[in-house]
Amino acid sequence: MAALNVQSYPLRPWSLFADHLDYTKQYWACYFDGETPGEPHYNYSMVPIYQKLAGNVRNIVVYNGDTDPSVQMRGTEAAVNSMGFGVVGGGDWRPWFFQPEETSARLLEEKLPYFGTFLTYRPLNAQLGGYVKNFHKNVSFVTVHDSGHMVPQYKPVAAFHMFLRGLLNQPLSPLI
């Protein structure tokens, strides 16, 4: 306890969720933990929906944080691979970077520390955003470095740059 600088244990057991909330697992990605019996309420996949949209919309970006133990990126990657579109030439795994901008002092004072690691009063050099893999029919699988599956919460600055490039139809990384 001394090494962790913890003075005492909590008065009640640690709880991931507030005691008054009734958390139920409804989606397959969050449901299967090997312990919960039964089936999830929503037991369907987005893969058929992506397959219908691919080639009919400007682009599809499927993303996942790379450090999440619950919704792991390898499962999301396997789902995207299962769409069967094939990787474009030079579109296999490549790093993508973004350039964080300086943040106003007022915003730094207002936001909580967990809001993002790239909020700073001065500009930073280019930062690793994650990795990208491009498929035919303008489908991309993107990882966001050092984030859980709730990317906009864990890495809001990287998420902003990823979303902006997606909306502007700009590549995250050039083809190799």
CSV table of N, CA and C in Angstrom, one decimal:
chain,number,residue,atom,x,y,z
A,1,MET,N,0.8,-1.2,0.0
A,1,MET,CA,0.0,0.0,0.0
A,1,MET,C,0.9,1.3,0.0
A,2,ALA,N,2.0,1.2,0.7
A,2,ALA,CA,2.8,2.4,0.8
A,2,ALA,C,3.4,2.7,-0.6
A,3,ALA,N,3.8,1.7,-1.4
A,3,ALA,CA,4.3,2.0,-2.7
A,3,ALA,C,3.3,2.6,-3.6
A,4,LEU,N,2.0,2.4,-3.4
A,4,LEU,CA,1.0,3.0,-4.2
A,4,LEU,C,0.5,4.3,-3.7
A,5,ASN,N,1.0,4.7,-2.5
A,5,ASN,CA,0.6,5.9,-1.8
A,5,ASN,C,-0.9,5.8,-1.5
A,6,VAL,N,-1.4,4.7,-1.1
A,6,VAL,CA,-2.8,4.5,-0.7
A,6,VAL,C,-2.8,4.4,0.8
A,7,GLN,N,-3.6,5.3,1.4
A,7,GLN,CA,-3.7,5.4,2.8
A,7,GLN,C,-4.6,4.4,3.5
A,8,SER,N,-5.7,4.0,2.8
A,8,SER,CA,-6.6,3.0,3.4
A,8,SER,C,-7.4,2.4,2.2
A,9,TYR,N,-8.1,1.3,2.6
A,9,TYR,CA,-8.9,0.6,1.6
A,9,TYR,C,-10.3,1.4,1.5
A,10,PRO,N,-11.0,1.2,0.5
A,10,PRO,CA,-12.3,1.8,0.4
A,10,PRO,C,-13.3,1.2,1.4
A,11,LEU,N,-14.3,2.0,1.8
A,11,LEU,CA,-15.2,1.5,2.8
A,11,LEU,C,-16.1,0.4,2.3
A,12,ARG,N,-16.3,0.3,1.0
A,12,ARG,CA,-17.0,-0.8,0.4
A,12,ARG,C,-16.2,-1.3,-0.8
A,13,PRO,N,-16.5,-2.5,-1.3
A,13,PRO,CA,-15.8,-3.0,-2.4
A,13,PRO,C,-15.8,-2.1,-3.6
A,14,TRP,N,-14.7,-2.1,-4.4
A,14,TRP,CA,-14.6,-1.3,-5.6
A,14,TRP,C,-15.7,-1.8,-6.5
A,15,SER,N,-16.3,-0.8,-7.2
A,15,SER,CA,-17.3,-1.1,-8.2
A,15,SER,C,-17.0,-0.3,-9.5
A,16,LEU,N,-17.1,-1.0,-10.6
A,16,LEU,CA,-16.9,-0.3,-11.9
A,16,LEU,C,-18.0,0.6,-12.2
A,17,PHE,N,-19.2,0.3,-11.8
A,17,PHE,CA,-20.4,1.1,-12.1
A,17,PHE,C,-21.0,1.6,-10.8
A,18,ALA,N,-21.7,2.7,-10.9
A,18,ALA,CA,-22.4,3.2,-9.7
A,18,ALA,C,-23.4,2.2,-9.2
A,19,ASP,N,-23.6,2.1,-7.9
A,19,ASP,CA,-24.5,1.0,-7.4
A,19,ASP,C,-25.9,1.2,-7.8
A,20,HIS,N,-26.4,2.4,-8.1
A,20,HIS,CA,-27.8,2.6,-8.5
A,20,HIS,C,-28.1,2.4,-9.9
A,21,LEU,N,-27.0,2.1,-10.7
A,21,LEU,CA,-27.3,1.8,-12.2
A,21,LEU,C,-27.4,0.3,-12.4
A,22,ASP,N,-28.4,0.0,-13.2
A,22,ASP,CA,-28.6,-1.4,-13.6
A,22,ASP,C,-27.9,-1.7,-14.9
A,23,TYR,N,-26.7,-2.1,-14.9
A,23,TYR,CA,-25.9,-2.3,-16.1
A,23,TYR,C,-26.2,-3.7,-16.7
A,24,THR,N,-26.7,-3.8,-17.9
A,24,THR,CA,-27.0,-5.1,-18.5
A,24,THR,C,-26.2,-5.1,-19.8
A,25,LYS,N,-25.6,-6.2,-20.1
A,25,LYS,CA,-24.9,-6.4,-21.3
A,25,LYS,C,-25.9,-6.7,-22.4
A,26,GLN,N,-25.8,-5.9,-23.5
A,26,GLN,CA,-26.8,-6.1,-24.6
A,26,GLN,C,-26.2,-6.4,-25.9
A,27,TYR,N,-24.9,-6.1,-26.1
A,27,TYR,CA,-24.3,-6.3,-27.4
A,27,TYR,C,-23.3,-7.4,-27.3
A,28,TRP,N,-23.2,-8.2,-28.4
A,28,TRP,CA,-22.3,-9.3,-28.4
A,28,TRP,C,-20.8,-8.9,-28.1
A,29,ALA,N,-20.4,-7.8,-28.7
A,29,ALA,CA,-19.0,-7.4,-28.5
A,29,ALA,C,-18.6,-7.2,-27.0
A,30,CYS,N,-19.6,-6.7,-26.2
A,30,CYS,CA,-19.4,-6.5,-24.8
A,30,CYS,C,-19.9,-7.6,-23.9
A,31,TYR,N,-20.7,-8.5,-24.5
A,31,TYR,CA,-21.4,-9.5,-23.8
A,31,TYR,C,-20.5,-10.8,-23.4
A,32,PHE,N,-19.8,-11.3,-24.4
A,32,PHE,CA,-19.2,-12.6,-24.2
A,32,PHE,C,-17.9,-12.4,-23.4
A,33,ASP,N,-18.0,-12.8,-22.1
A,33,ASP,CA,-16.9,-12.8,-21.2
A,33,ASP,C,-16.6,-14.1,-20.7
A,34,GLY,N,-17.3,-15.2,-21.2
A,34,GLY,CA,-17.0,-16.5,-20.8
A,34,GLY,C,-17.7,-16.9,-19.5
A,35,GLU,N,-18.4,-15.9,-18.9
A,35,GLU,CA,-19.0,-16.2,-17.6
A,35,GLU,C,-20.5,-16.0,-17.6
A,36,THR,N,-21.0,-15.0,-18.4
A,36,THR,CA,-22.4,-14.7,-18.4
A,36,THR,C,-23.2,-15.7,-19.2
A,37,PRO,N,-24.2,-16.4,-18.6
A,37,PRO,CA,-25.0,-17.3,-19.4
A,37,PRO,C,-26.0,-16.7,-20.3
A,38,GLY,N,-26.4,-17.4,-21.3
A,38,GLY,CA,-27.5,-16.9,-22.2
A,38,GLY,C,-26.9,-16.2,-23.4
A,39,GLU,N,-27.8,-15.4,-24.1
A,39,GLU,CA,-27.4,-14.7,-25.3
A,39,GLU,C,-27.7,-13.2,-25.1
A,40,PRO,N,-26.9,-12.4,-25.8
A,40,PRO,CA,-27.2,-10.9,-25.7
A,40,PRO,C,-28.5,-10.6,-26.3
A,41,HIS,N,-29.0,-9.4,-26.0
A,41,HIS,CA,-30.3,-8.9,-26.5
A,41,HIS,C,-30.1,-8.6,-28.0
A,42,TYR,N,-29.0,-8.0,-28.4
A,42,TYR,CA,-28.7,-7.6,-29.7
A,42,TYR,C,-27.6,-8.5,-30.3
A,43,ASN,N,-28.0,-9.6,-30.9
A,43,ASN,CA,-27.0,-10.6,-31.3
A,43,ASN,C,-26.9,-10.5,-32.9
A,44,TYR,N,-26.4,-9.3,-33.4
A,44,TYR,CA,-26.2,-9.2,-34.8
A,44,TYR,C,-24.9,-8.5,-35.1
A,45,SER,N,-24.5,-8.6,-36.3
A,45,SER,CA,-23.2,-8.0,-36.7
A,45,SER,C,-23.4,-6.8,-37.6
A,46,MET,N,-22.5,-5.9,-37.6
A,46,MET,CA,-22.5,-4.8,-38.6
A,46,MET,C,-21.9,-5.2,-39.9
A,47,VAL,N,-21.3,-6.3,-40.0
A,47,VAL,CA,-20.6,-6.7,-41.3
A,47,VAL,C,-21.5,-6.7,-42.5
A,48,PRO,N,-22.7,-7.3,-42.4
A,48,PRO,CA,-23.6,-7.2,-43.6
A,48,PRO,C,-24.0,-5.8,-44.0
A,49,ILE,N,-24.1,-5.0,-43.0
A,49,ILE,CA,-24.5,-3.6,-43.2
A,49,ILE,C,-23.4,-2.9,-43.9
A,50,TYR,N,-22.1,-3.1,-43.4
A,50,TYR,CA,-21.0,-2.5,-44.1
A,50,TYR,C,-20.8,-3.0,-45.5
A,51,GLN,N,-21.1,-4.3,-45.7
A,51,GLN,CA,-21.0,-4.9,-47.1
A,51,GLN,C,-21.9,-4.2,-48.0
A,52,LYS,N,-23.1,-3.9,-47.6
A,52,LYS,CA,-24.1,-3.2,-48.5
A,52,LYS,C,-23.7,-1.8,-48.7
A,53,LEU,N,-23.2,-1.1,-47.7
A,53,LEU,CA,-22.8,0.3,-47.9
A,53,LEU,C,-21.5,0.5,-48.7
A,54,ALA,N,-20.6,-0.4,-48.6
A,54,ALA,CA,-19.3,-0.3,-49.2
A,54,ALA,C,-19.4,-0.1,-50.7
A,55,GLY,N,-18.8,0.9,-51.3
A,55,GLY,CA,-18.8,1.2,-52.7
A,55,GLY,C,-20.0,2.1,-53.0
A,56,ASN,N,-21.0,2.2,-52.1
A,56,ASN,CA,-22.1,3.1,-52.3
A,56,ASN,C,-22.0,4.4,-51.5
A,57,VAL,N,-21.1,4.5,-50.6
A,57,VAL,CA,-20.8,5.7,-49.9
A,57,VAL,C,-19.4,6.1,-50.1
A,58,ARG,N,-19.0,7.3,-49.8
A,58,ARG,CA,-17.7,7.8,-50.1
A,58,ARG,C,-16.6,7.0,-49.4
A,59,ASN,N,-16.8,6.7,-48.1
A,59,ASN,CA,-15.8,5.9,-47.4
A,59,ASN,C,-16.4,5.3,-46.1
A,60,ILE,N,-15.8,4.3,-45.6
A,60,ILE,CA,-16.3,3.6,-44.3
A,60,ILE,C,-15.0,3.5,-43.5
A,61,VAL,N,-15.0,4.1,-42.3
A,61,VAL,CA,-13.9,4.0,-41.4
A,61,VAL,C,-14.3,3.2,-40.2
A,62,VAL,N,-13.8,2.0,-40.0
A,62,VAL,CA,-14.1,1.2,-38.8
A,62,VAL,C,-12.9,1.4,-37.9
A,63,TYR,N,-13.1,1.8,-36.7
A,63,TYR,CA,-11.9,2.0,-35.8
A,63,TYR,C,-12.1,1.4,-34.4
A,64,ASN,N,-10.9,1.2,-33.8
A,64,ASN,CA,-10.9,0.6,-32.4
A,64,ASN,C,-9.6,1.1,-31.8
A,65,GLY,N,-9.7,1.3,-30.5
A,65,GLY,CA,-8.5,1.5,-29.7
A,65,GLY,C,-7.6,0.3,-29.7
A,66,ASP,N,-6.3,0.4,-29.4
A,66,ASP,CA,-5.4,-0.7,-29.5
A,66,ASP,C,-5.1,-1.3,-28.1
A,67,THR,N,-5.7,-0.7,-27.0
A,67,THR,CA,-5.3,-1.2,-25.7
A,67,THR,C,-6.5,-1.7,-24.9
A,68,ASP,N,-7.6,-2.0,-25.5
A,68,ASP,CA,-8.9,-2.4,-24.8
A,68,ASP,C,-8.9,-3.9,-24.6
A,69,PRO,N,-9.0,-4.3,-23.3
A,69,PRO,CA,-9.1,-5.8,-23.1
A,69,PRO,C,-10.5,-6.3,-23.3
A,70,SER,N,-11.6,-5.5,-23.4
A,70,SER,CA,-12.9,-6.0,-23.5
A,70,SER,C,-13.3,-6.1,-25.0
A,71,VAL,N,-13.1,-5.0,-25.8
A,71,VAL,CA,-13.4,-5.0,-27.2
A,71,VAL,C,-12.1,-4.8,-27.9
A,72,GLN,N,-11.4,-6.0,-28.1
A,72,GLN,CA,-10.1,-5.9,-28.6
A,72,GLN,C,-10.1,-5.6,-30.1
A,73,MET,N,-9.0,-4.9,-30.5
A,73,MET,CA,-8.9,-4.5,-31.9
A,73,MET,C,-8.8,-5.7,-32.9
A,74,ARG,N,-8.2,-6.8,-32.4
A,74,ARG,CA,-8.1,-8.0,-33.3
A,74,ARG,C,-9.4,-8.6,-33.7
A,75,GLY,N,-10.4,-8.5,-32.8
A,75,GLY,CA,-11.8,-8.9,-33.2
A,75,GLY,C,-12.4,-8.0,-34.2
A,76,THR,N,-12.2,-6.7,-34.0
A,76,THR,CA,-12.7,-5.7,-35.0
A,76,THR,C,-12.0,-5.9,-36.4
A,77,GLU,N,-10.7,-6.1,-36.3
A,77,GLU,CA,-9.9,-6.3,-37.5
A,77,GLU,C,-10.4,-7.6,-38.2
A,78,ALA,N,-10.7,-8.7,-37.5
A,78,ALA,CA,-11.2,-9.9,-38.1
A,78,ALA,C,-12.5,-9.7,-38.8
A,79,ALA,N,-13.4,-8.9,-38.1
A,79,ALA,CA,-14.7,-8.6,-38.7
A,79,ALA,C,-14.5,-7.8,-40.0
A,80,VAL,N,-13.6,-6.8,-40.1
A,80,VAL,CA,-13.4,-6.1,-41.3
A,80,VAL,C,-12.8,-7.0,-42.4
A,81,ASN,N,-11.8,-7.8,-42.0
A,81,ASN,CA,-11.3,-8.8,-42.9
A,81,ASN,C,-12.3,-9.7,-43.5
A,82,SER,N,-13.3,-10.1,-42.7
A,82,SER,CA,-14.3,-11.0,-43.1
A,82,SER,C,-15.3,-10.4,-44.2
A,83,MET,N,-15.2,-9.1,-44.4
A,83,MET,CA,-16.1,-8.5,-45.4
A,83,MET,C,-15.6,-9.0,-46.8
A,84,GLY,N,-14.4,-9.4,-46.9
A,84,GLY,CA,-13.9,-10.0,-48.2
A,84,GLY,C,-13.5,-9.0,-49.3
A,85,PHE,N,-13.2,-7.8,-48.9
A,85,PHE,CA,-12.9,-6.8,-50.0
A,85,PHE,C,-11.4,-6.8,-50.4
A,86,GLY,N,-10.5,-7.3,-49.6
A,86,GLY,CA,-9.1,-7.4,-50.0
A,86,GLY,C,-8.4,-6.1,-49.8
A,87,VAL,N,-7.2,-6.1,-49.4
A,87,VAL,CA,-6.4,-4.9,-49.1
A,87,VAL,C,-5.9,-4.3,-50.4
A,88,VAL,N,-6.0,-3.0,-50.5
A,88,VAL,CA,-5.6,-2.3,-51.7
A,88,VAL,C,-4.1,-2.3,-51.8
A,89,GLY,N,-3.5,-2.2,-53.0
A,89,GLY,CA,-2.1,-2.3,-53.1
A,89,GLY,C,-1.4,-1.2,-52.3
A,90,GLY,N,-0.5,-1.5,-51.5
A,90,GLY,CA,0.2,-0.5,-50.7
A,90,GLY,C,-0.6,-0.1,-49.5
A,91,GLY,N,-1.7,-0.7,-49.2
A,91,GLY,CA,-2.6,-0.3,-48.2
A,91,GLY,C,-2.6,-1.1,-46.9
A,92,ASP,N,-1.6,-2.0,-46.8
A,92,ASP,CA,-1.5,-2.8,-45.6
A,92,ASP,C,-1.1,-2.0,-44.4
A,93,TRP,N,-0.9,-2.5,-43.2
A,93,TRP,CA,-0.7,-1.8,-42.0
A,93,TRP,C,0.4,-0.7,-42.2
A,94,ARG,N,0.0,0.6,-41.9
A,94,ARG,CA,0.9,1.7,-41.9
A,94,ARG,C,0.5,2.6,-40.8
A,95,PRO,N,1.5,3.3,-40.2
A,95,PRO,CA,1.2,4.2,-39.1
A,95,PRO,C,0.6,5.5,-39.7
A,96,TRP,N,-0.3,6.1,-38.8
A,96,TRP,CA,-0.8,7.4,-39.2
A,96,TRP,C,-0.5,8.4,-38.0
A,97,PHE,N,-0.3,9.6,-38.4
A,97,PHE,CA,0.2,10.6,-37.4
A,97,PHE,C,-0.7,11.8,-37.5
A,98,PHE,N,-0.7,12.6,-36.4
A,98,PHE,CA,-1.5,13.8,-36.4
A,98,PHE,C,-0.6,14.9,-35.7
A,99,GLN,N,-1.0,16.1,-35.9
A,99,GLN,CA,-0.3,17.3,-35.4
A,99,GLN,C,-1.1,18.0,-34.3
A,100,PRO,N,-0.9,17.7,-33.0
A,100,PRO,CA,-1.7,18.5,-32.0
A,100,PRO,C,-1.4,20.0,-32.1
A,101,GLU,N,-2.4,20.7,-31.8
A,101,GLU,CA,-2.3,22.2,-31.8
A,101,GLU,C,-2.3,22.7,-30.4
A,102,GLU,N,-1.8,23.9,-30.2
A,102,GLU,CA,-1.8,24.4,-28.9
A,102,GLU,C,-3.2,24.7,-28.4
A,103,THR,N,-3.4,24.6,-27.1
A,103,THR,CA,-4.7,24.7,-26.5
A,103,THR,C,-4.7,26.0,-25.7
A,104,SER,N,-5.8,26.7,-25.7
A,104,SER,CA,-5.9,27.9,-24.9
A,104,SER,C,-5.8,27.6,-23.4
A,105,ALA,N,-5.3,28.6,-22.7
A,105,ALA,CA,-5.1,28.4,-21.2
A,105,ALA,C,-6.5,28.2,-20.6
A,106,ARG,N,-7.5,28.9,-21.1
A,106,ARG,CA,-8.9,28.8,-20.6
A,106,ARG,C,-9.4,27.4,-20.7
A,107,LEU,N,-9.2,26.8,-21.9
A,107,LEU,CA,-9.6,25.4,-22.1
A,107,LEU,C,-8.9,24.4,-21.2
A,108,LEU,N,-7.6,24.6,-21.0
A,108,LEU,CA,-6.8,23.8,-20.1
A,108,LEU,C,-7.3,23.9,-18.7
A,109,GLU,N,-7.8,25.0,-18.2
A,109,GLU,CA,-8.3,25.2,-16.9
A,109,GLU,C,-9.7,24.5,-16.7
A,110,GLU,N,-10.5,24.5,-17.8
A,110,GLU,CA,-11.8,24.0,-17.7
A,110,GLU,C,-11.9,22.5,-17.8
A,111,LYS,N,-11.0,21.9,-18.6
A,111,LYS,CA,-11.1,20.5,-18.9
A,111,LYS,C,-10.5,19.6,-17.8
A,112,LEU,N,-11.0,18.5,-17.5
A,112,LEU,CA,-10.5,17.6,-16.5
A,112,LEU,C,-9.2,16.9,-17.1
A,113,PRO,N,-8.3,16.5,-16.3
A,113,PRO,CA,-7.0,15.9,-16.8
A,113,PRO,C,-7.2,14.7,-17.7
A,114,TYR,N,-8.2,13.9,-17.5
A,114,TYR,CA,-8.4,12.8,-18.4
A,114,TYR,C,-8.9,13.1,-19.7
A,115,PHE,N,-9.2,14.3,-20.0
A,115,PHE,CA,-9.8,14.7,-21.3
A,115,PHE,C,-8.9,14.4,-22.4
A,116,GLY,N,-7.7,14.4,-22.3
A,116,GLY,CA,-6.8,14.1,-23.4
A,116,GLY,C,-5.3,14.4,-23.0
A,117,THR,N,-4.5,13.5,-23.5
A,117,THR,CA,-3.0,13.6,-23.2
A,117,THR,C,-2.4,14.6,-24.1
A,118,PHE,N,-3.1,15.1,-25.2
A,118,PHE,CA,-2.4,16.0,-26.1
A,118,PHE,C,-2.9,17.4,-26.0
A,119,LEU,N,-3.6,17.7,-24.9
A,119,LEU,CA,-4.0,19.1,-24.6
A,119,LEU,C,-2.7,19.8,-24.0
A,120,THR,N,-2.2,20.8,-24.6
A,120,THR,CA,-1.0,21.4,-24.1
A,120,THR,C,-1.0,22.9,-24.5
A,121,TYR,N,-0.3,23.7,-23.8
A,121,TYR,CA,-0.3,25.1,-24.1
A,121,TYR,C,0.6,25.5,-25.2
A,122,ARG,N,1.4,24.5,-25.7
A,122,ARG,CA,2.2,24.8,-26.9
A,122,ARG,C,2.1,23.7,-27.9
A,123,PRO,N,2.4,24.0,-29.1
A,123,PRO,CA,2.3,22.9,-30.2
A,123,PRO,C,3.2,21.8,-29.9
A,124,LEU,N,2.8,20.6,-30.3
A,124,LEU,CA,3.7,19.4,-30.2
A,124,LEU,C,4.1,19.0,-31.5
A,125,ASN,N,5.2,18.2,-31.6
A,125,ASN,CA,5.6,17.6,-32.9
A,125,ASN,C,4.5,16.5,-33.3
A,126,ALA,N,4.6,16.0,-34.5
A,126,ALA,CA,3.7,15.0,-34.9
A,126,ALA,C,3.7,13.8,-33.9
A,127,GLN,N,2.5,13.3,-33.7
A,127,GLN,CA,2.3,12.2,-32.7
A,127,GLN,C,1.7,11.0,-33.5
A,128,LEU,N,2.0,9.8,-33.0
A,128,LEU,CA,1.5,8.6,-33.6
A,128,LEU,C,0.0,8.5,-33.2
A,129,GLY,N,-0.8,8.4,-34.2
A,129,GLY,CA,-2.3,8.3,-34.0
A,129,GLY,C,-2.7,6.8,-33.9
A,130,GLY,N,-2.0,5.9,-34.6
A,130,GLY,CA,-2.3,4.5,-34.6
A,130,GLY,C,-1.8,3.9,-35.9
A,131,TYR,N,-2.6,3.0,-36.4
A,131,TYR,CA,-2.3,2.3,-37.6
A,131,TYR,C,-3.5,2.2,-38.5
A,132,VAL,N,-3.3,2.1,-39.8
A,132,VAL,CA,-4.5,2.0,-40.7
A,132,VAL,C,-4.2,0.9,-41.8
A,133,LYS,N,-5.3,0.3,-42.2
A,133,LYS,CA,-5.2,-0.7,-43.2
A,133,LYS,C,-6.4,-0.4,-44.2
A,134,ASN,N,-6.1,-0.2,-45.5
A,134,ASN,CA,-7.1,0.2,-46.4
A,134,ASN,C,-7.5,-1.0,-47.3
A,135,PHE,N,-8.8,-1.1,-47.5
A,135,PHE,CA,-9.4,-2.2,-48.3
A,135,PHE,C,-10.1,-1.6,-49.5
A,136,HIS,N,-10.4,-2.5,-50.5
A,136,HIS,CA,-11.1,-2.0,-51.7
A,136,HIS,C,-12.5,-1.5,-51.3
A,137,LYS,N,-13.2,-0.8,-52.1
A,137,LYS,CA,-14.5,-0.2,-51.9
A,137,LYS,C,-14.4,0.9,-50.8
A,138,ASN,N,-13.2,1.5,-50.6
A,138,ASN,CA,-13.1,2.6,-49.7
A,138,ASN,C,-13.4,2.3,-48.2
A,139,VAL,N,-13.0,1.1,-47.8
A,139,VAL,CA,-13.2,0.7,-46.4
A,139,VAL,C,-11.8,0.7,-45.8
A,140,SER,N,-11.8,1.3,-44.6
A,140,SER,CA,-10.5,1.3,-43.8
A,140,SER,C,-10.7,0.8,-42.4
A,141,PHE,N,-9.7,0.1,-41.9
A,141,PHE,CA,-9.7,-0.3,-40.5
A,141,PHE,C,-8.6,0.5,-39.8
A,142,VAL,N,-8.9,1.3,-38.8
A,142,VAL,CA,-8.0,2.2,-38.1
A,142,VAL,C,-7.9,1.8,-36.6
A,143,THR,N,-6.7,1.8,-36.1
A,143,THR,CA,-6.5,1.7,-34.7
A,143,THR,C,-6.1,3.1,-34.2
A,144,VAL,N,-6.4,3.3,-32.9
A,144,VAL,CA,-6.0,4.6,-32.3
A,144,VAL,C,-5.1,4.2,-31.1
A,145,HIS,N,-3.9,4.6,-31.2
A,145,HIS,CA,-2.9,4.2,-30.2
A,145,HIS,C,-3.2,4.6,-28.8
A,146,ASP,N,-3.0,3.6,-27.9
A,146,ASP,CA,-3.2,3.9,-26.5
A,146,ASP,C,-4.6,4.3,-26.1
A,147,SER,N,-5.6,3.7,-26.7
A,147,SER,CA,-7.0,4.1,-26.4
A,147,SER,C,-7.8,2.8,-26.2
A,148,GLY,N,-8.8,2.9,-25.4
A,148,GLY,CA,-9.8,1.9,-25.3
A,148,GLY,C,-10.8,2.0,-26.4
A,149,HIS,N,-11.9,1.2,-26.4
A,149,HIS,CA,-12.9,1.2,-27.5
A,149,HIS,C,-13.7,2.5,-27.5
A,150,MET,N,-13.7,3.3,-26.5
A,150,MET,CA,-14.4,4.6,-26.5
A,150,MET,C,-13.4,5.7,-26.9
A,151,VAL,N,-13.0,5.6,-28.1
A,151,VAL,CA,-11.9,6.4,-28.6
A,151,VAL,C,-12.1,7.9,-28.3
A,152,PRO,N,-13.2,8.5,-28.7
A,152,PRO,CA,-13.4,9.9,-28.4
A,152,PRO,C,-13.3,10.3,-27.0
A,153,GLN,N,-13.6,9.4,-26.1
A,153,GLN,CA,-13.4,9.7,-24.6
A,153,GLN,C,-11.9,9.6,-24.2
A,154,TYR,N,-11.3,8.6,-24.7
A,154,TYR,CA,-9.9,8.3,-24.2
A,154,TYR,C,-8.8,9.2,-25.0
A,155,LYS,N,-9.1,9.4,-26.2
A,155,LYS,CA,-8.1,10.1,-27.1
A,155,LYS,C,-8.8,11.1,-28.0
A,156,PRO,N,-9.4,12.2,-27.3
A,156,PRO,CA,-10.2,13.1,-28.1
A,156,PRO,C,-9.5,13.8,-29.2
A,157,VAL,N,-8.3,14.2,-29.0
A,157,VAL,CA,-7.5,14.9,-30.0
A,157,VAL,C,-7.2,14.0,-31.2
A,158,ALA,N,-6.7,12.8,-31.0
A,158,ALA,CA,-6.5,11.9,-32.1
A,158,ALA,C,-7.8,11.6,-32.8
A,159,ALA,N,-8.9,11.4,-32.0
A,159,ALA,CA,-10.2,11.1,-32.6
A,159,ALA,C,-10.7,12.2,-33.5
A,160,PHE,N,-10.5,13.5,-33.1
A,160,PHE,CA,-10.8,14.6,-33.9
A,160,PHE,C,-10.1,14.6,-35.2
A,161,HIS,N,-8.8,14.4,-35.2
A,161,HIS,CA,-8.0,14.4,-36.4
A,161,HIS,C,-8.5,13.2,-37.3
A,162,MET,N,-8.7,12.0,-36.7
A,162,MET,CA,-9.2,10.9,-37.5
A,162,MET,C,-10.5,11.2,-38.2
A,163,PHE,N,-11.5,11.7,-37.4
A,163,PHE,CA,-12.8,12.0,-37.9
A,163,PHE,C,-12.8,13.1,-39.0
A,164,LEU,N,-12.0,14.1,-38.7
A,164,LEU,CA,-11.9,15.2,-39.7
A,164,LEU,C,-11.3,14.7,-41.1
A,165,ARG,N,-10.3,13.9,-41.0
A,165,ARG,CA,-9.8,13.3,-42.3
A,165,ARG,C,-10.8,12.4,-43.0
A,166,GLY,N,-11.5,11.7,-42.2
A,166,GLY,CA,-12.6,10.8,-42.7
A,166,GLY,C,-13.6,11.6,-43.4
A,167,LEU,N,-14.1,12.7,-42.8
A,167,LEU,CA,-15.1,13.6,-43.3
A,167,LEU,C,-14.7,14.3,-44.6
A,168,LEU,N,-13.4,14.6,-44.6
A,168,LEU,CA,-12.8,15.3,-45.8
A,168,LEU,C,-12.3,14.4,-46.8
A,169,ASN,N,-12.5,13.1,-46.6
A,169,ASN,CA,-12.0,12.0,-47.5
A,169,ASN,C,-10.5,12.1,-47.7
A,170,GLN,N,-9.8,12.5,-46.7
A,170,GLN,CA,-8.3,12.5,-46.8
A,170,GLN,C,-7.7,11.3,-46.2
A,171,PRO,N,-6.6,10.7,-46.8
A,171,PRO,CA,-6.0,9.5,-46.2
A,171,PRO,C,-5.4,9.8,-44.9
A,172,LEU,N,-5.4,8.8,-44.0
A,172,LEU,CA,-4.7,9.0,-42.7
A,172,LEU,C,-3.2,8.8,-43.0
A,173,SER,N,-2.9,8.0,-44.0
A,173,SER,CA,-1.5,7.6,-44.3
A,173,SER,C,-1.4,7.3,-45.7
A,174,PRO,N,-0.3,7.8,-46.4
A,174,PRO,CA,-0.2,7.5,-47.8
A,174,PRO,C,0.1,6.0,-48.0
A,175,LEU,N,-0.4,5.5,-49.2
A,175,LEU,CA,-0.1,4.1,-49.6
A,175,LEU,C,1.4,3.9,-49.8
A,176,ILE,N,1.8,2.7,-49.4
A,176,ILE,CA,3.3,2.4,-49.5
A,176,ILE,C,3.5,1.7,-50.9
